[in-house]
Amino acid sequence: MATTRPRRATIRDVALEAGVSRGTVSRVLNGEPYVSAEARVAIERAIASVGYVPNTAARNLATQRSRAVGFLVHEPHALFLEDPNIGAILLGANRVLSGSDLQMVSLVIDSERDSRRVERYLSGGFVDGAVIVSARQEDSLLSAFGRLSIPATIVGRPPASVRVPWVGIDNRGAARAITEHLVGTGRRRIGMLAVALDRDSGADRLAGFRDAMGDRFDRHLVVERPLYEYTAGRSAMEELLERDPTVDGVFAASDAVAAGALDALRAAGRRVPDDVGVVGFDDSSWAQRSQPQLTTVHQPARLLGERAAESVLAQLRGEEPSLDGTILETHVVVRGSA
Amino acid sequence: MATTRPRRATIRDVALEAGVSRGTVSRVLNGEPYVSAEARVAIERAIASVGYVPNTAARNLATQRSRAVGFLVHEPHALFLEDPNIGAILLGANRVLSGSDLQMVSLVIDSERDSRRVERYLSGGFVDGAVIVSARQEDSLLSAFGRLSIPATIVGRPPASVRVPWVGIDNRGAARAITEHLVGTGRRRIGMLAVALDRDSGADRLAGFRDAMGDRFDRHLVVERPLYEYTAGRSAMEELLERDPTVDGVFAASDAVAAGALDALRAAGRRVPDDVGVVGFDDSSWAQRSQPQLTTVHQPARLLGERAAESVLAQLRGEEPSLDGTILETHVVVRGSA
DNA sequence: AAGCGATGTGTGACCGGTCACAACGTATGG
DNA sequence: CCATACGTTGTGACCGGTCACACATCGCTT
C-alpha cells in the first residue's frame, strides 16, 4: 500500500527469536497454563525485541470471533450527535461493554448507501454482536441480522414481525401520564408536536396523547415533523400557533422539540407557563437547560443502554434471550414549564 | 459460540454450487474482468441460493487491508457527545470517507484501560487509517500509530516531538482577535475561563488572550478548568466573580463554557452584555442558542474533519503527506453578548 | 519396575479468502 | 499450418493466527 511499509513481525518471528514453537508463543499470548517459566520470559523478551503486535484479523479468522460489539444508530449523523438521549444510551452500553473488555464500535447509518456498507462491514465477523438504536419499523438492518445470526438487542420496541430481544419503555403509557398532568393544570386547548411517526417511540407517544385526551382529541392540533430536533420543535410550534392561536397547552414529543417550542413561544410573545403550558419527553439535558426548565417524562436512557448491552453479553455467553422485551420504568418530572 | 449457529456458506460452497472454481468466484466478487457471462450468472445464482456473505476478516487477512478508517476521540465519552465541535468534525470526516466507500468506525478513549483496548483493536489491521481528535500533548496513542505505521492525521496541532500530518486552526491568533474585540468594546477588567491546558487548543487560546492583554494581563483573573464543558463554565464564572466582582469582560475558552458562564452571570444578577461582556470560541450550536447569542470565533469544524479525512485518503493512495500542517481560517462573529 | 497423571512442547490442519501462475481453448495473422 | 495473442479457468501457496492431538519428561504410587 504505502511505499515500503516494513513487514510486521508475526508469531513465527517471535517463536524463532525465542527458540520455541508457534504453539508455545500462542499459549503465552493467551495466558494459558502449561508454559514453563523460562519459555515465558524468553518469549516475552522476544516479543519486545522484534516489536511484535498480534494481528487481530488473523485471530478473528481463526477463532471466529472479534471481541467487538457494534453500536448501530439509524439516524442522520447530525441527530446522532444532537440527541442527548442516544448519547446516554451509548454511554450506558459502553460502560457495560468496557467492563467485559469488549470494544464498542459506533456505526451511524445515514443513507441507503451507508446501510449497504454497514451490512457488508458487519458480515465479516467484525462484530460479535450489536446494540441497535432507533431502527425504523421496516428496517432492512434487522433482517440482515437475522440472516447473519449475529446476536443483537434493540433499544425500543421492534415491529411484531421481527423476533429480536429488546429493551424499551412504555412510551404510550408515559405519554398518557404527562398529557394528563397537562390537563390537570387546567389547560383547555392542548396540542401536540408529534415527531418520528415512522418509529415506535413516535407513534406510541402520539397514541398515548390521544388516550389521555379522549373526546377532546383534535387532530387539527397535532403538528407532525419527521425528526426529534430542536428546529422541528420551533417550526412545529409556529405552525400550531397559526392553526389555533388560543392553544394553552403543548405536549412536545421530546425535550429538544420542547426547547424549540419554548423559543417559538417566546418569539410570539407568549409566556410559559402563564399563557401556555409546555411538557416534553426524555428528561435529557435540554430539560434542565431550558428556561423555564421543562416538565417532562424521565426515561432511564443510560440504563436502557446498559440493559441492551447486558442482553447482548448474555447472548454471547450462549444464553437463550427472551423475546418478550424488557420494559423499564418512567415517571413524570414536574418543573417550571407546566 | 451460540448453541448451534449454522456454519456460514463460504466461497467454496458457492464454487461447488455453481460448478466453477474458487478463483472464478473471487473474480466475480471483486468485479474483475475475464469472467464469461455464463459463469457470472451461475455464480450469482449460487450466491443467492446458498446465502453467501463474504467474510471480511478473511479478506482483510489476505489483502492486508480493511476498507475502514478509525475516528478516534480521546475524551470522556460524555464530552464526545456534548461537544458540538467534535460532532461537526466527525460529520465532516464521515462525509469524505463515505464518499470513498470507506467505513468510519468511531472509537472513544475514556480511560487508561480503553486506551490499551483501542491499541489492541487498531493493531490488527482493523483500520487502514485514522483521524485523531483531541489528543493530549503526550498521548501514547500517537506513538502507537508510529509503531504500527498506520496512516493517520490529527485534528489540532501535535507536539513538536511527533511527526504526523495535521490540520488545525490558529488558536492563538484567533484568541487574540476575539480578546481584542472585547477590549474594543470598552471593557476594563477582563478575565478568562481557560480550559484544557494540557492540549494545544487550550494552551494556545490562553496564550492568545495573554498576547492581546499585554500589560493589563492579570493571572488572578484566569480561572482554569480541565474540560470544555458547560458545567465547567458555570463554576469557573462563579469563581471569577468571587475573585473579582468588578469584572466586566470574560473570554470563555469555548462556547459551551461561555454558555455556562452566561447562566452563572444571570444567577448572580449580572446583565449581559450591559454589565459584563462575554465572548466564546468555536461558533458551535451553543452560540446561537444562548441568550443573548454569543460573540465568538468561527472555526470551520466540519471542514477540519473533511480535510483530515482527505489527508488520510491521500496517504492511503500512497502519497507522501506534508508534515507542516494545514491551517484553516477563522474569523470573529459578532452577536449580542459583547 | 511398571504404570499413571500432570506438565510442557511441537506439529499439522484449518479459518476463508486472494493472488500469481500455469494451462487450455479459440481466433487471428503470417 | 503453425505461432501468437487473448480470453477464461483451475490450482496451490499464502495471509497470521488457533487448536487438537501426539509425544516427551518427570515425579509418585503400587
CSV table of C-alpha atoms in Angstrom, one decimal, chain B:
chain,number,residue,atom,x,y,z
B,1,MET,CA,-20.3,-19.8,20.4
B,2,ALA,CA,-24.1,-19.9,20.5
B,3,THR,CA,-25.7,-23.3,20.7
B,4,THR,CA,-25.7,-24.4,17.1
B,5,ARG,CA,-25.0,-21.4,14.9
B,6,PRO,CA,-25.1,-22.9,11.4
B,7,ARG,CA,-21.9,-22.8,9.6
B,8,ARG,CA,-21.9,-19.9,7.2
B,9,ALA,CA,-21.5,-20.5,3.5
B,10,THR,CA,-18.0,-19.9,2.1
B,11,ILE,CA,-16.7,-19.2,-1.2
B,12,ARG,CA,-16.1,-22.9,-1.7
B,13,ASP,CA,-19.7,-23.7,-1.2
B,14,VAL,CA,-20.6,-21.1,-3.9
B,15,ALA,CA,-18.0,-22.6,-6.2
B,16,LEU,CA,-19.3,-26.1,-5.8
B,17,GLU,CA,-22.9,-25.0,-6.3
B,18,ALA,CA,-22.0,-23.0,-9.4
B,19,GLY,CA,-19.8,-25.7,-10.8
B,20,VAL,CA,-16.7,-23.4,-11.1
B,21,SER,CA,-13.6,-22.9,-9.1
B,22,ARG,CA,-12.9,-20.6,-6.1
B,23,GLY,CA,-10.8,-18.3,-8.2
B,24,THR,CA,-13.6,-17.6,-10.6
B,25,VAL,CA,-16.0,-16.8,-7.7
B,26,SER,CA,-13.4,-14.5,-6.2
B,27,ARG,CA,-13.2,-12.7,-9.6
B,28,VAL,CA,-16.9,-12.2,-9.7
B,29,LEU,CA,-16.9,-10.9,-6.1
B,30,ASN,CA,-14.3,-8.3,-6.9
B,31,GLY,CA,-15.8,-7.3,-10.2
B,32,GLU,CA,-12.7,-8.3,-12.2
B,33,PRO,CA,-12.8,-8.8,-15.9
B,34,TYR,CA,-12.2,-12.1,-17.7
B,35,VAL,CA,-15.2,-14.0,-16.5
B,36,SER,CA,-17.6,-15.4,-19.0
B,37,ALA,CA,-21.2,-14.4,-18.9
B,38,GLU,CA,-22.4,-17.9,-18.1
B,39,ALA,CA,-20.0,-18.3,-15.2
B,40,ARG,CA,-21.1,-15.0,-13.8
B,41,VAL,CA,-24.8,-15.7,-13.8
B,42,ALA,CA,-24.2,-19.2,-12.4
B,43,ILE,CA,-22.2,-17.8,-9.6
B,44,GLU,CA,-24.6,-15.0,-8.8
B,45,ARG,CA,-27.4,-17.6,-8.7
B,46,ALA,CA,-25.3,-19.8,-6.4
B,47,ILE,CA,-24.6,-16.9,-4.1
B,48,ALA,CA,-28.2,-16.2,-3.7
B,49,SER,CA,-29.2,-19.9,-3.3
B,50,VAL,CA,-26.6,-20.7,-0.6
B,51,GLY,CA,-27.0,-17.3,1.1
B,52,TYR,CA,-23.3,-16.5,0.9
B,53,VAL,CA,-21.9,-13.4,2.6
B,54,PRO,CA,-18.2,-12.8,2.3
B,55,ASN,CA,-16.1,-13.0,5.4
B,56,THR,CA,-14.4,-9.7,5.9
B,57,ALA,CA,-11.9,-11.0,8.4
B,58,ALA,CA,-10.6,-13.5,5.9
B,59,ARG,CA,-10.5,-10.9,3.2
B,60,ASN,CA,-8.6,-8.5,5.4
B,61,LEU,CA,-6.1,-11.1,6.3
B,62,ALA,CA,-5.5,-12.0,2.7
B,63,THR,CA,-5.4,-8.4,1.3
B,64,GLN,CA,-3.8,-6.8,4.3
B,65,ARG,CA,-6.3,-4.0,4.4
B,66,SER,CA,-9.7,-3.3,5.8
B,67,ARG,CA,-11.5,-0.5,4.0
B,68,ALA,CA,-12.3,1.1,7.3
B,69,VAL,CA,-10.9,4.2,8.9
B,70,GLY,CA,-11.0,4.9,12.6
B,71,PHE,CA,-12.3,8.2,14.1
B,72,LEU,CA,-10.5,8.3,17.5
B,73,VAL,CA,-11.5,10.7,20.2
B,74,HIS,CA,-9.5,10.9,23.3
B,75,GLU,CA,-12.0,12.5,25.6
B,76,PRO,CA,-14.5,11.3,28.2
B,77,HIS,CA,-17.4,9.7,26.4
B,78,ALA,CA,-19.8,12.3,27.8
B,79,LEU,CA,-17.9,15.1,26.3
B,80,PHE,CA,-17.7,13.4,23.0
B,81,LEU,CA,-21.4,13.6,22.9
B,82,GLU,CA,-21.8,17.1,24.4
B,83,ASP,CA,-19.2,18.9,22.4
B,84,PRO,CA,-20.8,20.0,19.1
B,85,ASN,CA,-17.3,20.8,17.9
B,86,ILE,CA,-16.2,17.2,17.9
B,87,GLY,CA,-19.5,16.3,16.4
B,88,ALA,CA,-19.0,18.7,13.5
B,89,ILE,CA,-15.5,17.3,12.9
B,90,LEU,CA,-17.0,13.8,12.9
B,91,LEU,CA,-19.6,14.8,10.4
B,92,GLY,CA,-17.0,16.2,8.0
B,93,ALA,CA,-14.8,13.2,8.2
B,94,ASN,CA,-17.7,10.9,7.7
B,95,ARG,CA,-18.8,12.7,4.6
B,96,VAL,CA,-15.5,12.3,2.9
B,97,LEU,CA,-14.9,8.7,4.0
B,98,SER,CA,-18.4,7.7,2.9
B,99,GLY,CA,-17.7,9.3,-0.4
B,100,SER,CA,-14.8,6.9,-0.9
B,101,ASP,CA,-16.9,4.0,0.4
B,102,LEU,CA,-14.8,3.5,3.5
B,103,GLN,CA,-16.5,2.6,6.7
B,104,MET,CA,-15.8,5.0,9.5
B,105,VAL,CA,-15.7,3.5,13.0
B,106,SER,CA,-15.8,5.8,16.0
B,107,LEU,CA,-13.7,4.8,19.0
B,108,VAL,CA,-13.8,6.8,22.2
B,109,ILE,CA,-10.9,6.6,24.6
B,110,ASP,CA,-12.0,7.4,28.1
B,111,SER,CA,-9.8,5.5,30.5
B,112,GLU,CA,-6.3,4.0,30.5
B,113,ARG,CA,-7.9,0.7,30.0
B,114,ASP,CA,-9.8,1.9,27.0
B,115,SER,CA,-6.5,3.1,25.6
B,116,ARG,CA,-5.0,-0.3,25.8
B,117,ARG,CA,-8.0,-1.9,24.3
B,118,VAL,CA,-8.1,0.5,21.4
B,119,GLU,CA,-4.5,0.0,20.7
B,120,ARG,CA,-5.1,-3.7,20.6
B,121,TYR,CA,-8.0,-3.2,18.3
B,122,LEU,CA,-6.1,-1.0,16.0
B,123,SER,CA,-3.2,-3.3,15.8
B,124,GLY,CA,-4.9,-6.0,13.8
B,125,GLY,CA,-5.4,-4.3,10.5
B,126,PHE,CA,-8.8,-3.4,11.7
B,127,VAL,CA,-8.5,0.0,10.2
B,128,ASP,CA,-6.4,1.2,7.3
B,129,GLY,CA,-6.0,4.7,8.7
B,130,ALA,CA,-7.3,7.1,11.3
B,131,VAL,CA,-8.4,10.6,12.1
B,132,ILE,CA,-7.4,11.5,15.6
B,133,VAL,CA,-9.2,14.2,17.6
B,134,SER,CA,-8.1,16.0,20.8
B,135,ALA,CA,-5.0,14.1,21.5
B,136,ARG,CA,-3.2,15.1,24.6
B,137,GLN,CA,0.3,16.5,24.2
B,138,GLU,CA,1.9,13.3,25.4
B,139,ASP,CA,-0.6,10.9,24.0
B,140,SER,CA,0.5,7.3,24.0
B,141,LEU,CA,-1.9,6.8,21.1
B,142,LEU,CA,0.3,8.8,18.8
B,143,SER,CA,3.3,6.7,19.4
B,144,ALA,CA,1.2,3.6,18.9
B,145,PHE,CA,0.4,4.8,15.4
B,146,GLY,CA,4.0,5.4,14.8
B,147,ARG,CA,4.9,1.9,15.8
B,148,LEU,CA,2.1,0.3,13.7
B,149,SER,CA,2.8,2.6,10.7
B,150,ILE,CA,-0.9,3.2,10.1
B,151,PRO,CA,-1.6,6.4,8.2
B,152,ALA,CA,-3.2,9.0,10.5
B,153,THR,CA,-4.0,12.6,10.5
B,154,ILE,CA,-4.5,14.7,13.6
B,155,VAL,CA,-7.1,17.4,14.1
B,156,GLY,CA,-5.2,20.0,16.1
B,157,ARG,CA,-1.5,20.8,16.4
B,158,PRO,CA,0.6,17.8,17.5
B,159,PRO,CA,3.5,18.2,19.9
B,160,ALA,CA,6.7,19.1,18.1
B,161,SER,CA,8.2,15.7,19.0
B,162,VAL,CA,5.6,13.8,16.9
B,163,ARG,CA,5.9,13.9,13.2
B,164,VAL,CA,2.4,13.5,11.9
B,165,PRO,CA,0.3,15.3,9.3
B,166,TRP,CA,-2.3,17.5,10.9
B,167,VAL,CA,-5.0,20.1,10.2
B,168,GLY,CA,-5.9,22.8,12.6
B,169,ILE,CA,-6.6,26.5,13.2
B,170,ASP,CA,-4.5,29.3,14.6
B,171,ASN,CA,-5.9,29.1,18.1
B,172,ARG,CA,-3.5,31.7,19.4
B,173,GLY,CA,-4.2,34.3,16.7
B,174,ALA,CA,-7.9,33.8,16.9
B,175,ALA,CA,-8.0,34.1,20.7
B,176,ARG,CA,-6.0,37.3,20.4
B,177,ALA,CA,-8.5,38.6,17.9
B,178,ILE,CA,-11.6,37.9,20.0
B,179,THR,CA,-10.0,39.3,23.1
B,180,GLU,CA,-9.1,42.5,21.2
B,181,HIS,CA,-12.8,42.7,20.2
B,182,LEU,CA,-13.7,42.5,23.8
B,183,VAL,CA,-11.2,45.2,24.7
B,184,GLY,CA,-12.5,47.3,21.8
B,185,THR,CA,-16.0,47.4,23.4
B,186,GLY,CA,-14.5,49.3,26.3
B,187,ARG,CA,-14.2,46.6,28.9
B,188,ARG,CA,-11.6,47.3,31.6
B,189,ARG,CA,-11.5,44.2,33.9
B,190,ILE,CA,-11.3,41.3,31.6
B,191,GLY,CA,-11.0,37.7,32.8
B,192,MET,CA,-10.6,34.4,31.1
B,193,LEU,CA,-12.1,31.0,31.7
B,194,ALA,CA,-9.2,28.8,30.5
B,195,VAL,CA,-9.8,25.2,29.8
B,196,ALA,CA,-7.9,22.1,28.7
B,197,LEU,CA,-4.5,23.5,29.2
B,198,ASP,CA,-3.0,20.0,28.6
B,199,ARG,CA,-4.0,20.3,24.9
B,200,ASP,CA,-2.7,22.6,22.2
B,201,SER,CA,-6.1,24.3,21.8
B,202,GLY,CA,-6.4,25.2,25.4
B,203,ALA,CA,-2.9,26.3,25.9
B,204,ASP,CA,-2.8,28.4,22.7
B,205,ARG,CA,-6.1,30.1,23.5
B,206,LEU,CA,-4.7,31.2,26.8
B,207,ALA,CA,-1.5,32.4,25.1
B,208,GLY,CA,-3.6,34.4,22.6
B,209,PHE,CA,-5.5,36.0,25.4
B,210,ARG,CA,-2.2,37.0,27.1
B,211,ASP,CA,-0.9,38.4,23.8
B,212,ALA,CA,-4.0,40.7,23.5
B,213,MET,CA,-4.0,41.8,27.1
B,214,GLY,CA,-0.3,42.8,27.1
B,215,ASP,CA,0.4,44.8,30.3
B,216,ARG,CA,-3.1,44.5,31.5
B,217,PHE,CA,-2.9,40.7,31.8
B,218,ASP,CA,-3.7,39.6,35.3
B,219,ARG,CA,-3.0,36.0,36.2
B,220,HIS,CA,-5.5,36.4,39.0
B,221,LEU,CA,-8.4,36.8,36.5
B,222,VAL,CA,-7.6,33.5,34.8
B,223,VAL,CA,-9.7,30.6,36.1
B,224,GLU,CA,-8.7,27.1,34.9
B,225,ARG,CA,-10.8,24.0,34.3
B,226,PRO,CA,-9.8,20.7,32.8
B,227,LEU,CA,-12.5,20.2,30.2
B,228,TYR,CA,-14.5,22.1,27.6
B,229,GLU,CA,-17.8,21.8,29.4
B,230,TYR,CA,-20.9,23.8,30.2
B,231,THR,CA,-20.7,23.0,33.9
B,232,ALA,CA,-17.0,24.0,33.9
B,233,GLY,CA,-18.0,27.4,32.6
B,234,ARG,CA,-20.6,27.8,35.2
B,235,SER,CA,-18.4,27.0,38.1
B,236,ALA,CA,-15.4,28.9,36.7
B,237,MET,CA,-17.5,32.0,36.2
B,238,GLU,CA,-18.7,31.8,39.8
B,239,GLU,CA,-15.2,31.6,40.9
B,240,LEU,CA,-14.1,34.5,38.8
B,241,LEU,CA,-16.9,36.7,40.2
B,242,GLU,CA,-15.7,35.7,43.7
B,243,ARG,CA,-12.1,36.6,42.9
B,244,ASP,CA,-13.1,40.0,41.5
B,245,PRO,CA,-16.7,41.1,41.4
B,246,THR,CA,-15.8,44.1,39.2
B,247,VAL,CA,-15.0,42.0,36.1
B,248,ASP,CA,-16.8,43.5,33.1
B,249,GLY,CA,-15.5,41.2,30.4
B,250,VAL,CA,-14.9,37.5,30.0
B,251,PHE,CA,-13.3,35.3,27.4
B,252,ALA,CA,-14.5,31.8,27.7
B,253,ALA,CA,-12.3,29.2,26.0
B,254,SER,CA,-15.3,27.6,24.2
B,255,ASP,CA,-19.0,28.3,23.5
B,256,ALA,CA,-20.1,25.6,25.9
B,257,VAL,CA,-18.0,27.2,28.6
B,258,ALA,CA,-19.4,30.6,27.7
B,259,ALA,CA,-23.0,29.2,28.0
B,260,GLY,CA,-22.2,28.1,31.5
B,261,ALA,CA,-20.7,31.5,32.2
B,262,LEU,CA,-23.9,33.2,30.9
B,263,ASP,CA,-26.0,31.2,33.3
B,264,ALA,CA,-23.7,31.9,36.2
B,265,LEU,CA,-23.8,35.6,35.5
B,266,ARG,CA,-27.6,35.6,35.2
B,267,ALA,CA,-27.8,33.8,38.5
B,268,ALA,CA,-25.6,36.4,40.0
B,269,GLY,CA,-27.8,39.2,38.7
B,270,ARG,CA,-25.5,40.5,36.1
B,271,ARG,CA,-26.8,41.6,32.7
B,272,VAL,CA,-25.1,40.6,29.5
B,273,PRO,CA,-23.8,42.5,27.7
B,274,ASP,CA,-24.8,45.6,29.7
B,275,ASP,CA,-22.8,44.7,32.9
B,276,VAL,CA,-20.5,42.1,31.5
B,277,GLY,CA,-19.4,41.3,28.0
B,278,VAL,CA,-18.9,37.6,27.2
B,279,VAL,CA,-17.1,36.1,24.2
B,280,GLY,CA,-16.7,32.4,23.4
B,281,PHE,CA,-14.9,30.3,20.9
B,282,ASP,CA,-16.0,27.7,18.2
B,283,ASP,CA,-19.2,29.2,16.9
B,284,SER,CA,-20.9,25.9,17.7
B,285,SER,CA,-24.6,25.4,18.2
B,286,TRP,CA,-24.3,26.7,21.7
B,287,ALA,CA,-23.5,30.1,20.4
B,288,GLN,CA,-26.9,30.6,18.7
B,289,ARG,CA,-28.9,29.0,21.4
B,290,SER,CA,-27.7,31.1,24.3
B,291,GLN,CA,-29.4,34.3,25.3
B,292,PRO,CA,-28.0,36.6,24.3
B,293,GLN,CA,-26.4,34.9,21.4
B,294,LEU,CA,-22.6,34.7,21.6
B,295,THR,CA,-20.0,36.8,20.1
B,296,THR,CA,-17.4,34.2,19.2
B,297,VAL,CA,-14.7,32.9,16.9
B,298,HIS,CA,-16.0,30.9,14.0
B,299,GLN,CA,-13.9,27.8,13.4
B,300,PRO,CA,-14.7,25.6,10.4
B,301,ALA,CA,-15.1,22.4,12.4
B,302,ARG,CA,-16.7,20.4,9.7
B,303,LEU,CA,-14.1,21.4,7.2
B,304,LEU,CA,-11.4,20.4,9.6
B,305,GLY,CA,-12.9,16.9,9.6
B,306,GLU,CA,-13.1,16.8,5.9
B,307,ARG,CA,-9.6,17.9,5.4
B,308,ALA,CA,-8.3,15.4,7.9
B,309,ALA,CA,-10.1,12.6,6.2
B,310,GLU,CA,-8.9,13.7,2.8
B,311,SER,CA,-5.3,13.6,4.2
B,312,VAL,CA,-5.8,10.1,5.4
B,313,LEU,CA,-7.2,9.1,2.0
B,314,ALA,CA,-4.2,10.7,0.3
B,315,GLN,CA,-1.8,8.7,2.5
B,316,LEU,CA,-3.8,5.6,1.7
B,317,ARG,CA,-3.3,6.3,-2.0
B,318,GLY,CA,0.4,6.3,-1.2
B,319,GLU,CA,1.0,10.0,-1.4
B,320,GLU,CA,3.7,11.4,0.9
B,321,PRO,CA,1.9,13.6,3.3
B,322,SER,CA,3.2,17.0,4.3
B,323,LEU,CA,4.1,17.2,7.9
B,324,ASP,CA,3.8,21.0,8.0
B,325,GLY,CA,0.1,21.0,8.9
B,326,THR,CA,-2.7,22.8,7.2
B,327,ILE,CA,-4.1,25.8,9.0
B,328,LEU,CA,-7.7,26.8,8.2
B,329,GLU,CA,-9.1,30.3,8.5
B,330,THR,CA,-11.2,31.6,11.4
B,331,HIS,CA,-13.0,34.9,12.0
B,332,VAL,CA,-14.8,36.7,14.7
B,333,VAL,CA,-18.6,36.6,14.7
B,334,VAL,CA,-20.2,39.5,16.5
B,335,ARG,CA,-23.6,38.8,18.1
B,336,GLY,CA,-25.3,40.0,21.2
B,337,SER,CA,-23.0,39.0,24.1
B,338,ALA,CA,-20.2,41.5,23.6
